[in-house]
PDB file of C-alpha atoms and ligand atoms in Angstrom:
ATOM      1  CA  MET A   1     -63.289 233.346 -47.636  1.00  0.00           C
ATOM      2  CA  LYS A   2     -61.729 230.070 -48.188  1.00  0.00           C
ATOM      3  CA  GLN A   3     -58.601 232.200 -48.488  1.00  0.00           C
ATOM      4  CA  LYS A   4     -59.553 233.472 -44.407  1.00  0.00           C
ATOM      5  CA  THR A   5     -60.175 230.060 -43.577  1.00  0.00           C
ATOM      6  CA  SER A   6     -57.250 227.886 -44.440  1.00  0.00           C
ATOM      7  CA  VAL A   7     -54.964 230.530 -43.089  1.00  0.00           C
ATOM      8  CA  LEU A   8     -57.223 230.088 -39.750  1.00  0.00           C
ATOM      9  CA  PHE A   9     -56.049 226.552 -40.165  1.00  0.00           C
ATOM     10  CA  LEU A  10     -52.877 227.622 -40.233  1.00  0.00           C
ATOM     11  CA  PHE A  11     -53.126 229.215 -37.276  1.00  0.00           C
ATOM     12  CA  CYS A  12     -54.899 226.552 -34.427  1.00  0.00           C
ATOM     13  CA  LEU A  13     -52.107 224.081 -36.402  1.00  0.00           C
ATOM     14  CA  LEU A  14     -48.696 226.557 -35.379  1.00  0.00           C
ATOM     15  CA  LEU A  15     -50.886 227.252 -32.302  1.00  0.00           C
ATOM     16  CA  ALA A  16     -51.122 223.663 -31.649  1.00  0.00           C
ATOM     17  CA  PHE A  17     -47.603 222.845 -32.620  1.00  0.00           C
ATOM     18  CA  SER A  18     -45.969 224.894 -29.693  1.00  0.00           C
ATOM     19  CA  LEU A  19     -48.212 223.975 -27.256  1.00  0.00           C
ATOM     20  CA  GLN A  20     -47.267 220.634 -27.543  1.00  0.00           C
ATOM     21  CA  ALA A  21     -44.182 221.738 -28.081  1.00  0.00           C
ATOM     22  CA  GLN A  22     -44.067 222.934 -24.397  1.00  0.00           C
ATOM     23  CA  GLY A  23     -45.919 219.606 -23.356  1.00  0.00           C
ATOM     24  CA  GLN A  24     -49.727 219.631 -22.279  1.00  0.00           C
ATOM     25  CA  THR A  25     -50.756 221.276 -19.120  1.00  0.00           C
ATOM     26  CA  GLN A  26     -51.667 219.363 -16.414  1.00  0.00           C
ATOM     27  CA  ILE A  27     -55.044 218.963 -14.173  1.00  0.00           C
ATOM     28  CA  ILE A  28     -54.812 218.295 -10.171  1.00  0.00           C
ATOM     29  CA  ALA A  29     -57.844 217.675  -8.580  1.00  0.00           C
ATOM     30  CA  HIS A  30     -58.026 220.945  -5.190  1.00  0.00           C
ATOM     31  CA  ARG A  31     -59.110 218.646  -2.402  1.00  0.00           C
ATOM     32  CA  GLY A  32     -59.392 215.738  -4.477  1.00  0.00           C
ATOM     33  CA  TYR A  33     -62.823 215.235  -6.745  1.00  0.00           C
ATOM     34  CA  TRP A  34     -65.125 216.127  -4.210  1.00  0.00           C
ATOM     35  CA  GLN A  35     -68.306 217.164  -6.888  1.00  0.00           C
ATOM     36  CA  THR A  36     -69.204 214.412  -7.229  1.00  0.00           C
ATOM     37  CA  GLU A  37     -72.242 212.235  -5.230  1.00  0.00           C
ATOM     38  CA  GLY A  38     -70.843 210.996  -1.931  1.00  0.00           C
ATOM     39  CA  SER A  39     -67.750 213.028  -2.311  1.00  0.00           C
ATOM     40  CA  ALA A  40     -65.939 215.959   0.525  1.00  0.00           C
ATOM     41  CA  GLN A  41     -63.448 218.023   0.418  1.00  0.00           C
ATOM     42  CA  ASN A  42     -60.998 216.940   0.832  1.00  0.00           C
ATOM     43  CA  SER A  43     -61.943 213.169   1.835  1.00  0.00           C
ATOM     44  CA  ILE A  44     -60.208 210.216   1.279  1.00  0.00           C
ATOM     45  CA  ARG A  45     -63.392 208.587  -1.364  1.00  0.00           C
ATOM     46  CA  ALA A  46     -62.065 212.468  -3.302  1.00  0.00           C
ATOM     47  CA  LEU A  47     -59.392 211.319  -3.804  1.00  0.00           C
ATOM     48  CA  GLU A  48     -60.365 207.427  -4.464  1.00  0.00           C
ATOM     49  CA  LEU A  49     -62.203 209.835  -7.675  1.00  0.00           C
ATOM     50  CA  ALA A  50     -58.871 212.407  -8.597  1.00  0.00           C
ATOM     51  CA  ASP A  51     -57.831 208.599  -8.546  1.00  0.00           C
ATOM     52  CA  GLU A  52     -60.508 207.378 -11.392  1.00  0.00           C
ATOM     53  CA  ILE A  53     -60.896 210.210 -13.291  1.00  0.00           C
ATOM     54  CA  ARG A  54     -56.700 209.714 -14.386  1.00  0.00           C
ATOM     55  CA  VAL A  55     -55.841 213.725 -13.198  1.00  0.00           C
ATOM     56  CA  TYR A  56     -52.292 214.792 -13.436  1.00  0.00           C
ATOM     57  CA  GLY A  57     -52.633 214.922  -8.904  1.00  0.00           C
ATOM     58  CA  SER A  58     -55.299 215.109  -6.863  1.00  0.00           C
ATOM     59  CA  GLU A  59     -54.143 217.932  -3.430  1.00  0.00           C
ATOM     60  CA  PHE A  60     -54.688 217.667   0.268  1.00  0.00           C
ATOM     61  CA  ASP A  61     -54.684 219.782   3.434  1.00  0.00           C
ATOM     62  CA  VAL A  62     -52.993 218.216   5.907  1.00  0.00           C
ATOM     63  CA  HIS A  63     -52.675 220.298   9.985  1.00  0.00           C
ATOM     64  CA  LEU A  64     -51.497 218.865  12.915  1.00  0.00           C
ATOM     65  CA  THR A  65     -52.859 218.502  16.140  1.00  0.00           C
ATOM     66  CA  ALA A  66     -51.524 219.188  19.296  1.00  0.00           C
ATOM     67  CA  ASP A  67     -50.707 216.258  20.502  1.00  0.00           C
ATOM     68  CA  ASN A  68     -48.590 215.682  16.707  1.00  0.00           C
ATOM     69  CA  VAL A  69     -51.451 214.562  14.676  1.00  0.00           C
ATOM     70  CA  ALA A  70     -51.039 214.732  11.249  1.00  0.00           C
ATOM     71  CA  VAL A  71     -54.681 215.121   9.429  1.00  0.00           C
ATOM     72  CA  ILE A  72     -56.484 216.016   7.094  1.00  0.00           C
ATOM     73  CA  PHE A  73     -58.782 219.330   6.620  1.00  0.00           C
ATOM     74  CA  HIS A  74     -58.965 222.355   5.224  1.00  0.00           C
ATOM     75  CA  ASP A  75     -59.729 225.503   7.856  1.00  0.00           C
ATOM     76  CA  ASP A  76     -58.437 225.976  11.037  1.00  0.00           C
ATOM     77  CA  THR A  77     -61.114 224.644  12.736  1.00  0.00           C
ATOM     78  CA  ILE A  78     -63.392 221.718  12.065  1.00  0.00           C
ATOM     79  CA  GLN A  79     -66.736 222.089  13.534  1.00  0.00           C
ATOM     80  CA  GLY A  80     -65.931 224.944  15.739  1.00  0.00           C
ATOM     81  CA  ILE A  81     -63.122 223.306  16.603  1.00  0.00           C
ATOM     82  CA  ALA A  82     -59.253 224.372  16.362  1.00  0.00           C
ATOM     83  CA  ILE A  83     -57.460 221.815  14.540  1.00  0.00           C
ATOM     84  CA  GLN A  84     -54.312 222.365  16.167  1.00  0.00           C
ATOM     85  CA  SER A  85     -54.393 223.138  19.611  1.00  0.00           C
ATOM     86  CA  ALA A  86     -56.943 220.571  20.127  1.00  0.00           C
ATOM     87  CA  THR A  87     -55.503 217.394  20.414  1.00  0.00           C
ATOM     88  CA  TYR A  88     -56.581 214.493  17.771  1.00  0.00           C
ATOM     89  CA  ASP A  89     -58.187 212.255  20.259  1.00  0.00           C
ATOM     90  CA  GLU A  90     -60.719 215.877  20.826  1.00  0.00           C
ATOM     91  CA  ILE A  91     -61.633 215.596  16.883  1.00  0.00           C
ATOM     92  CA  LYS A  92     -60.824 212.078  15.319  1.00  0.00           C
ATOM     93  CA  ASP A  93     -64.778 210.953  16.137  1.00  0.00           C
ATOM     94  CA  LEU A  94     -66.084 213.942  13.926  1.00  0.00           C
ATOM     95  CA  THR A  95     -67.050 213.672  10.321  1.00  0.00           C
ATOM     96  CA  LEU A  96     -66.859 215.107   6.760  1.00  0.00           C
ATOM     97  CA  ALA A  97     -70.207 215.641   4.629  1.00  0.00           C
ATOM     98  CA  ASN A  98     -70.240 212.217   3.235  1.00  0.00           C
ATOM     99  CA  GLY A  99     -70.361 211.575   6.485  1.00  0.00           C
ATOM    100  CA  GLU A 100     -66.256 209.441   6.427  1.00  0.00           C
ATOM    101  CA  LYS A 101     -64.373 210.082   9.852  1.00  0.00           C
ATOM    102  CA  LEU A 102     -62.272 213.495   9.376  1.00  0.00           C
ATOM    103  CA  PRO A 103     -58.601 211.575   7.558  1.00  0.00           C
ATOM    104  CA  THR A 104     -55.713 211.282   9.418  1.00  0.00           C
ATOM    105  CA  LEU A 105     -52.907 211.946   6.767  1.00  0.00           C
ATOM    106  CA  GLN A 106     -51.827 207.596   7.532  1.00  0.00           C
ATOM    107  CA  GLU A 107     -55.269 206.948   6.390  1.00  0.00           C
ATOM    108  CA  TYR A 108     -55.556 208.946   3.612  1.00  0.00           C
ATOM    109  CA  LEU A 109     -51.759 207.892   2.412  1.00  0.00           C
ATOM    110  CA  GLU A 110     -52.738 204.048   3.151  1.00  0.00           C
ATOM    111  CA  LYS A 111     -55.575 204.444   0.320  1.00  0.00           C
ATOM    112  CA  GLY A 112     -53.535 206.598  -1.441  1.00  0.00           C
ATOM    113  CA  LYS A 113     -50.872 203.879  -1.750  1.00  0.00           C
ATOM    114  CA  THR A 114     -52.716 201.165  -2.993  1.00  0.00           C
ATOM    115  CA  LEU A 115     -54.411 204.283  -6.036  1.00  0.00           C
ATOM    116  CA  THR A 116     -51.880 203.826  -9.138  1.00  0.00           C
ATOM    117  CA  HIS A 117     -52.172 206.992 -11.245  1.00  0.00           C
ATOM    118  CA  THR A 118     -52.562 210.081  -9.291  1.00  0.00           C
ATOM    119  CA  ARG A 119     -49.851 212.059  -7.511  1.00  0.00           C
ATOM    120  CA  LEU A 120     -50.248 213.549  -3.927  1.00  0.00           C
ATOM    121  CA  ILE A 121     -50.084 217.467  -3.990  1.00  0.00           C
ATOM    122  CA  PHE A 122     -49.715 218.191  -0.383  1.00  0.00           C
ATOM    123  CA  GLU A 123     -49.970 221.103   0.962  1.00  0.00           C
ATOM    124  CA  LEU A 124     -48.704 221.806   4.513  1.00  0.00           C
ATOM    125  CA  LYS A 125     -51.407 224.383   5.850  1.00  0.00           C
ATOM    126  CA  PRO A 126     -49.605 227.329   8.603  1.00  0.00           C
ATOM    127  CA  HIS A 127     -49.178 225.960  11.575  1.00  0.00           C
ATOM    128  CA  GLN A 128     -48.350 229.020  15.159  1.00  0.00           C
ATOM    129  CA  THR A 129     -44.349 230.051  14.571  1.00  0.00           C
ATOM    130  CA  PRO A 130     -41.833 229.674  12.758  1.00  0.00           C
ATOM    131  CA  GLU A 131     -40.897 226.738  14.771  1.00  0.00           C
ATOM    132  CA  ARG A 132     -43.500 225.326  14.417  1.00  0.00           C
ATOM    133  CA  ASN A 133     -43.788 225.080  10.252  1.00  0.00           C
ATOM    134  CA  GLN A 134     -40.482 223.542  10.342  1.00  0.00           C
ATOM    135  CA  GLU A 135     -41.250 220.502  13.357  1.00  0.00           C
ATOM    136  CA  ALA A 136     -44.920 220.216  11.200  1.00  0.00           C
ATOM    137  CA  ALA A 137     -42.752 219.875   7.873  1.00  0.00           C
ATOM    138  CA  ARG A 138     -40.103 217.032   8.937  1.00  0.00           C
ATOM    139  CA  THR A 139     -42.969 215.659  10.923  1.00  0.00           C
ATOM    140  CA  VAL A 140     -44.832 214.610   7.326  1.00  0.00           C
ATOM    141  CA  VAL A 141     -41.894 213.692   5.532  1.00  0.00           C
ATOM    142  CA  GLU A 142     -41.358 211.497   7.454  1.00  0.00           C
ATOM    143  CA  ILE A 143     -44.548 209.432   7.789  1.00  0.00           C
ATOM    144  CA  VAL A 144     -44.499 210.184   3.609  1.00  0.00           C
ATOM    145  CA  ASP A 145     -41.151 208.595   3.775  1.00  0.00           C
ATOM    146  CA  ARG A 146     -41.768 205.833   5.978  1.00  0.00           C
ATOM    147  CA  MET A 147     -45.199 204.990   4.343  1.00  0.00           C
ATOM    148  CA  GLY A 148     -42.949 204.157   0.568  1.00  0.00           C
ATOM    149  CA  LEU A 149     -44.744 207.506  -1.442  1.00  0.00           C
ATOM    150  CA  LYS A 150     -41.825 209.349  -1.317  1.00  0.00           C
ATOM    151  CA  ASP A 151     -41.781 209.399  -5.086  1.00  0.00           C
ATOM    152  CA  ARG A 152     -45.164 210.152  -5.618  1.00  0.00           C
ATOM    153  CA  THR A 153     -45.978 213.279  -3.702  1.00  0.00           C
ATOM    154  CA  GLU A 154     -44.896 216.581  -4.168  1.00  0.00           C
ATOM    155  CA  TYR A 155     -45.029 219.570  -1.230  1.00  0.00           C
ATOM    156  CA  ILE A 156     -46.647 222.260  -2.003  1.00  0.00           C
ATOM    157  CA  THR A 157     -47.095 225.589   1.792  1.00  0.00           C
ATOM    158  CA  PHE A 158     -47.811 229.086   1.661  1.00  0.00           C
ATOM    159  CA  ASP A 159     -45.606 229.222   4.537  1.00  0.00           C
ATOM    160  CA  MET A 160     -42.093 229.917   3.897  1.00  0.00           C
ATOM    161  CA  ASP A 161     -39.944 227.853   6.868  1.00  0.00           C
ATOM    162  CA  ALA A 162     -42.574 225.105   6.060  1.00  0.00           C
ATOM    163  CA  GLY A 163     -41.290 225.581   2.436  1.00  0.00           C
ATOM    164  CA  LYS A 164     -37.518 226.369   3.875  1.00  0.00           C
ATOM    165  CA  GLU A 165     -37.645 223.115   5.734  1.00  0.00           C
ATOM    166  CA  PHE A 166     -38.865 220.924   3.105  1.00  0.00           C
ATOM    167  CA  ILE A 167     -36.426 221.511   0.286  1.00  0.00           C
ATOM    168  CA  ARG A 168     -33.934 220.561   2.667  1.00  0.00           C
ATOM    169  CA  VAL A 169     -35.542 217.777   4.852  1.00  0.00           C
ATOM    170  CA  ALA A 170     -36.988 216.070   1.189  1.00  0.00           C
ATOM    171  CA  PRO A 171     -33.743 217.444  -1.630  1.00  0.00           C
ATOM    172  CA  GLU A 172     -35.180 214.777  -3.659  1.00  0.00           C
ATOM    173  CA  ALA A 173     -38.958 216.239  -3.375  1.00  0.00           C
ATOM    174  CA  ALA A 174     -40.552 218.472  -5.610  1.00  0.00           C
ATOM    175  CA  VAL A 175     -41.800 221.833  -3.997  1.00  0.00           C
ATOM    176  CA  ALA A 176     -43.855 224.761  -4.873  1.00  0.00           C
ATOM    177  CA  TYR A 177     -44.601 227.802  -2.868  1.00  0.00           C
ATOM    178  CA  LEU A 178     -48.597 228.862  -2.981  1.00  0.00           C
ATOM    179  CA  ARG A 179     -48.364 232.429  -1.234  1.00  0.00           C
ATOM    180  CA  GLY A 180     -47.718 235.055  -5.039  1.00  0.00           C
ATOM    181  CA  ASP A 181     -45.443 237.388  -3.305  1.00  0.00           C
ATOM    182  CA  VAL A 182     -42.114 235.613  -4.056  1.00  0.00           C
ATOM    183  CA  ALA A 183     -40.430 235.924  -8.103  1.00  0.00           C
ATOM    184  CA  PRO A 184     -39.325 233.748 -10.006  1.00  0.00           C
ATOM    185  CA  ALA A 185     -35.835 233.925  -9.964  1.00  0.00           C
ATOM    186  CA  GLU A 186     -35.991 234.599  -5.510  1.00  0.00           C
ATOM    187  CA  LEU A 187     -37.761 230.802  -4.903  1.00  0.00           C
ATOM    188  CA  LYS A 188     -35.708 229.391  -7.932  1.00  0.00           C
ATOM    189  CA  ALA A 189     -32.662 230.680  -5.456  1.00  0.00           C
ATOM    190  CA  LEU A 190     -33.784 229.549  -2.129  1.00  0.00           C
ATOM    191  CA  GLY A 191     -34.848 225.296  -3.480  1.00  0.00           C
ATOM    192  CA  TYR A 192     -38.179 225.506  -4.646  1.00  0.00           C
ATOM    193  CA  THR A 193     -38.779 223.454  -7.897  1.00  0.00           C
ATOM    194  CA  GLY A 194     -42.109 225.491  -8.344  1.00  0.00           C
ATOM    195  CA  LEU A 195     -44.404 228.212  -7.976  1.00  0.00           C
ATOM    196  CA  ASP A 196     -48.340 227.990  -7.235  1.00  0.00           C
ATOM    197  CA  TYR A 197     -50.147 230.953  -7.138  1.00  0.00           C
ATOM    198  CA  HIS A 198     -53.195 232.182  -7.700  1.00  0.00           C
ATOM    199  CA  TYR A 199     -53.491 233.262 -11.362  1.00  0.00           C
ATOM    200  CA  ASN A 200     -54.500 237.460 -10.401  1.00  0.00           C
ATOM    201  CA  VAL A 201     -50.669 236.571  -9.648  1.00  0.00           C
ATOM    202  CA  MET A 202     -49.284 235.801 -12.719  1.00  0.00           C
ATOM    203  CA  LEU A 203     -51.908 237.682 -14.533  1.00  0.00           C
ATOM    204  CA  GLU A 204     -50.870 240.827 -12.120  1.00  0.00           C
ATOM    205  CA  HIS A 205     -47.543 240.037 -12.902  1.00  0.00           C
ATOM    206  CA  PRO A 206     -47.348 238.141 -17.190  1.00  0.00           C
ATOM    207  CA  GLU A 207     -43.278 238.641 -16.762  1.00  0.00           C
ATOM    208  CA  TRP A 208     -43.388 235.639 -14.340  1.00  0.00           C
ATOM    209  CA  PHE A 209     -44.580 233.339 -17.088  1.00  0.00           C
ATOM    210  CA  GLU A 210     -40.973 233.359 -18.740  1.00  0.00           C
ATOM    211  CA  GLU A 211     -39.074 234.312 -15.803  1.00  0.00           C
ATOM    212  CA  ALA A 212     -39.914 231.121 -13.685  1.00  0.00           C
ATOM    213  CA  ARG A 213     -39.394 229.380 -17.533  1.00  0.00           C
ATOM    214  CA  GLU A 214     -36.372 230.433 -18.019  1.00  0.00           C
ATOM    215  CA  ALA A 215     -35.726 229.667 -14.062  1.00  0.00           C
ATOM    216  CA  GLY A 216     -36.530 225.445 -14.826  1.00  0.00           C
ATOM    217  CA  LEU A 217     -39.537 226.115 -12.361  1.00  0.00           C
ATOM    218  CA  THR A 218     -43.163 224.372 -13.247  1.00  0.00           C
ATOM    219  CA  ILE A 219     -45.900 226.640 -12.737  1.00  0.00           C
ATOM    220  CA  ASN A 220     -48.834 225.888 -11.046  1.00  0.00           C
ATOM    221  CA  VAL A 221     -51.387 228.546 -11.192  1.00  0.00           C
ATOM    222  CA  TRP A 222     -55.039 227.955  -8.562  1.00  0.00           C
ATOM    223  CA  THR A 223     -57.736 228.010  -8.277  1.00  0.00           C
ATOM    224  CA  VAL A 224     -58.990 228.149 -11.567  1.00  0.00           C
ATOM    225  CA  ASN A 225     -62.365 227.427 -12.252  1.00  0.00           C
ATOM    226  CA  ASP A 226     -63.988 229.515 -14.998  1.00  0.00           C
ATOM    227  CA  PRO A 227     -63.656 227.117 -17.563  1.00  0.00           C
ATOM    228  CA  GLU A 228     -62.760 231.019 -20.298  1.00  0.00           C
ATOM    229  CA  ILE A 229     -59.847 231.554 -17.381  1.00  0.00           C
ATOM    230  CA  ILE A 230     -58.870 227.949 -17.659  1.00  0.00           C
ATOM    231  CA  ARG A 231     -58.307 227.980 -21.622  1.00  0.00           C
ATOM    232  CA  GLN A 232     -55.960 231.337 -20.531  1.00  0.00           C
ATOM    233  CA  MET A 233     -54.053 228.806 -18.330  1.00  0.00           C
ATOM    234  CA  VAL A 234     -53.476 226.066 -20.315  1.00  0.00           C
ATOM    235  CA  MET A 235     -52.544 228.596 -23.562  1.00  0.00           C
ATOM    236  CA  SER A 236     -50.141 230.606 -21.709  1.00  0.00           C
ATOM    237  CA  GLY A 237     -48.370 226.783 -21.273  1.00  0.00           C
ATOM    238  CA  VAL A 238     -48.373 227.281 -17.379  1.00  0.00           C
ATOM    239  CA  ASP A 239     -47.303 224.077 -16.077  1.00  0.00           C
ATOM    240  CA  TYR A 240     -50.595 222.871 -13.990  1.00  0.00           C
ATOM    241  CA  ILE A 241     -54.384 224.076 -13.279  1.00  0.00           C
ATOM    242  CA  THR A 242     -55.447 223.301  -9.916  1.00  0.00           C
ATOM    243  CA  THR A 243     -59.426 223.583 -10.433  1.00  0.00           C
ATOM    244  CA  ASP A 244     -62.574 222.341  -8.755  1.00  0.00           C
ATOM    245  CA  ILE A 245     -64.150 221.099 -11.887  1.00  0.00           C
ATOM    246  CA  PRO A 246     -60.756 218.789 -12.547  1.00  0.00           C
ATOM    247  CA  GLU A 247     -61.974 216.931 -15.414  1.00  0.00           C
ATOM    248  CA  GLU A 248     -63.764 219.698 -17.691  1.00  0.00           C
ATOM    249  CA  ALA A 249     -60.558 221.821 -17.138  1.00  0.00           C
ATOM    250  CA  ALA A 250     -58.608 217.953 -19.009  1.00  0.00           C
ATOM    251  CA  ALA A 251     -61.167 218.153 -21.501  1.00  0.00           C
ATOM    252  CA  ILE A 252     -59.917 222.401 -22.021  1.00  0.00           C
ATOM    253  CA  ALA A 253     -56.399 220.969 -21.540  1.00  0.00           C
ATOM    254  CA  ALA A 254     -56.533 218.444 -24.103  1.00  0.00           C
ATOM    255  CA  HIS A 255     -57.741 220.251 -26.404  1.00  0.00           C
ATOM    256  CA  PRO A 256     -57.436 224.046 -26.135  1.00  0.00           C
ATOM    257  CA  VAL A 257     -57.487 225.672 -29.111  1.00  0.00           C
ATOM    258  CA  THR A 258     -61.047 224.015 -30.361  1.00  0.00           C
ATOM    259  CA  THR A 259     -63.042 225.516 -28.003  1.00  0.00           C
ATOM    260  CA  ILE A 260     -60.737 228.468 -28.812  1.00  0.00           C
ATOM    261  CA  GLU A 261     -64.478 230.465 -30.169  1.00  0.00           C
ATOM    262  CA  ASN A 262     -65.264 233.505 -32.273  1.00  0.00           C
ATOM    263  CA  ILE A 263     -61.144 234.335 -33.286  1.00  0.00           C
TER     264      ILE A 263
HETATM  265 MG1   MG B 301     -54.922 223.550  -0.271  1.00  0.00          MG
END
């Protein structure tokens, strides 16, 4: 019994060292830290709260209105109005679930500028045409750069045209692709710095963990809300986990070994 215990201890120690060697998985609050009193998805308050809990990053979603105002919201429509075909004036007074006014990118980044910790994980939502996707990417990079937040912003997108435009106009920025349909080596050749795929995509392509590492790409997985899968992803050595339960995920990432049950 004693021998079994010490073998187990040694195993845990080795595992802990190997995880440390790879670097600890960092946590990204999906749409900010919104599952808490007074917050709401993609609200400025959710960004503040993500900063308060000191996770690596806070993710948010951006659309351009028809008259080119960048606003923060996840869905294509807000209260029945299609954001990308509306003018800003038509949607500017709509509110989020916590009573906040729909934030513009400008307002959101103004708050971001006052925060000291969280990185801004900027998801540009797909727009109607390849040209519009490229234009949207150029527009938002210009705003981020003008606000002096170039060094704290990382771009993610499902849209390949937008992704390529980010790589072209923000060559020093981290840019990751979300759709999950491109192999790591190909992403690397296109100039991406990371992949940001649904965790099921990575489970279906276990060889992509190694391929991404060999290519020097970062690995981010979304949106992992099951503690058991969070633990599994941490053990796989992913760089980032995007989650709606950032505090719990951070605790698991800090101590994945001690939380293993029934070894
Ligand atoms: Mg998003």
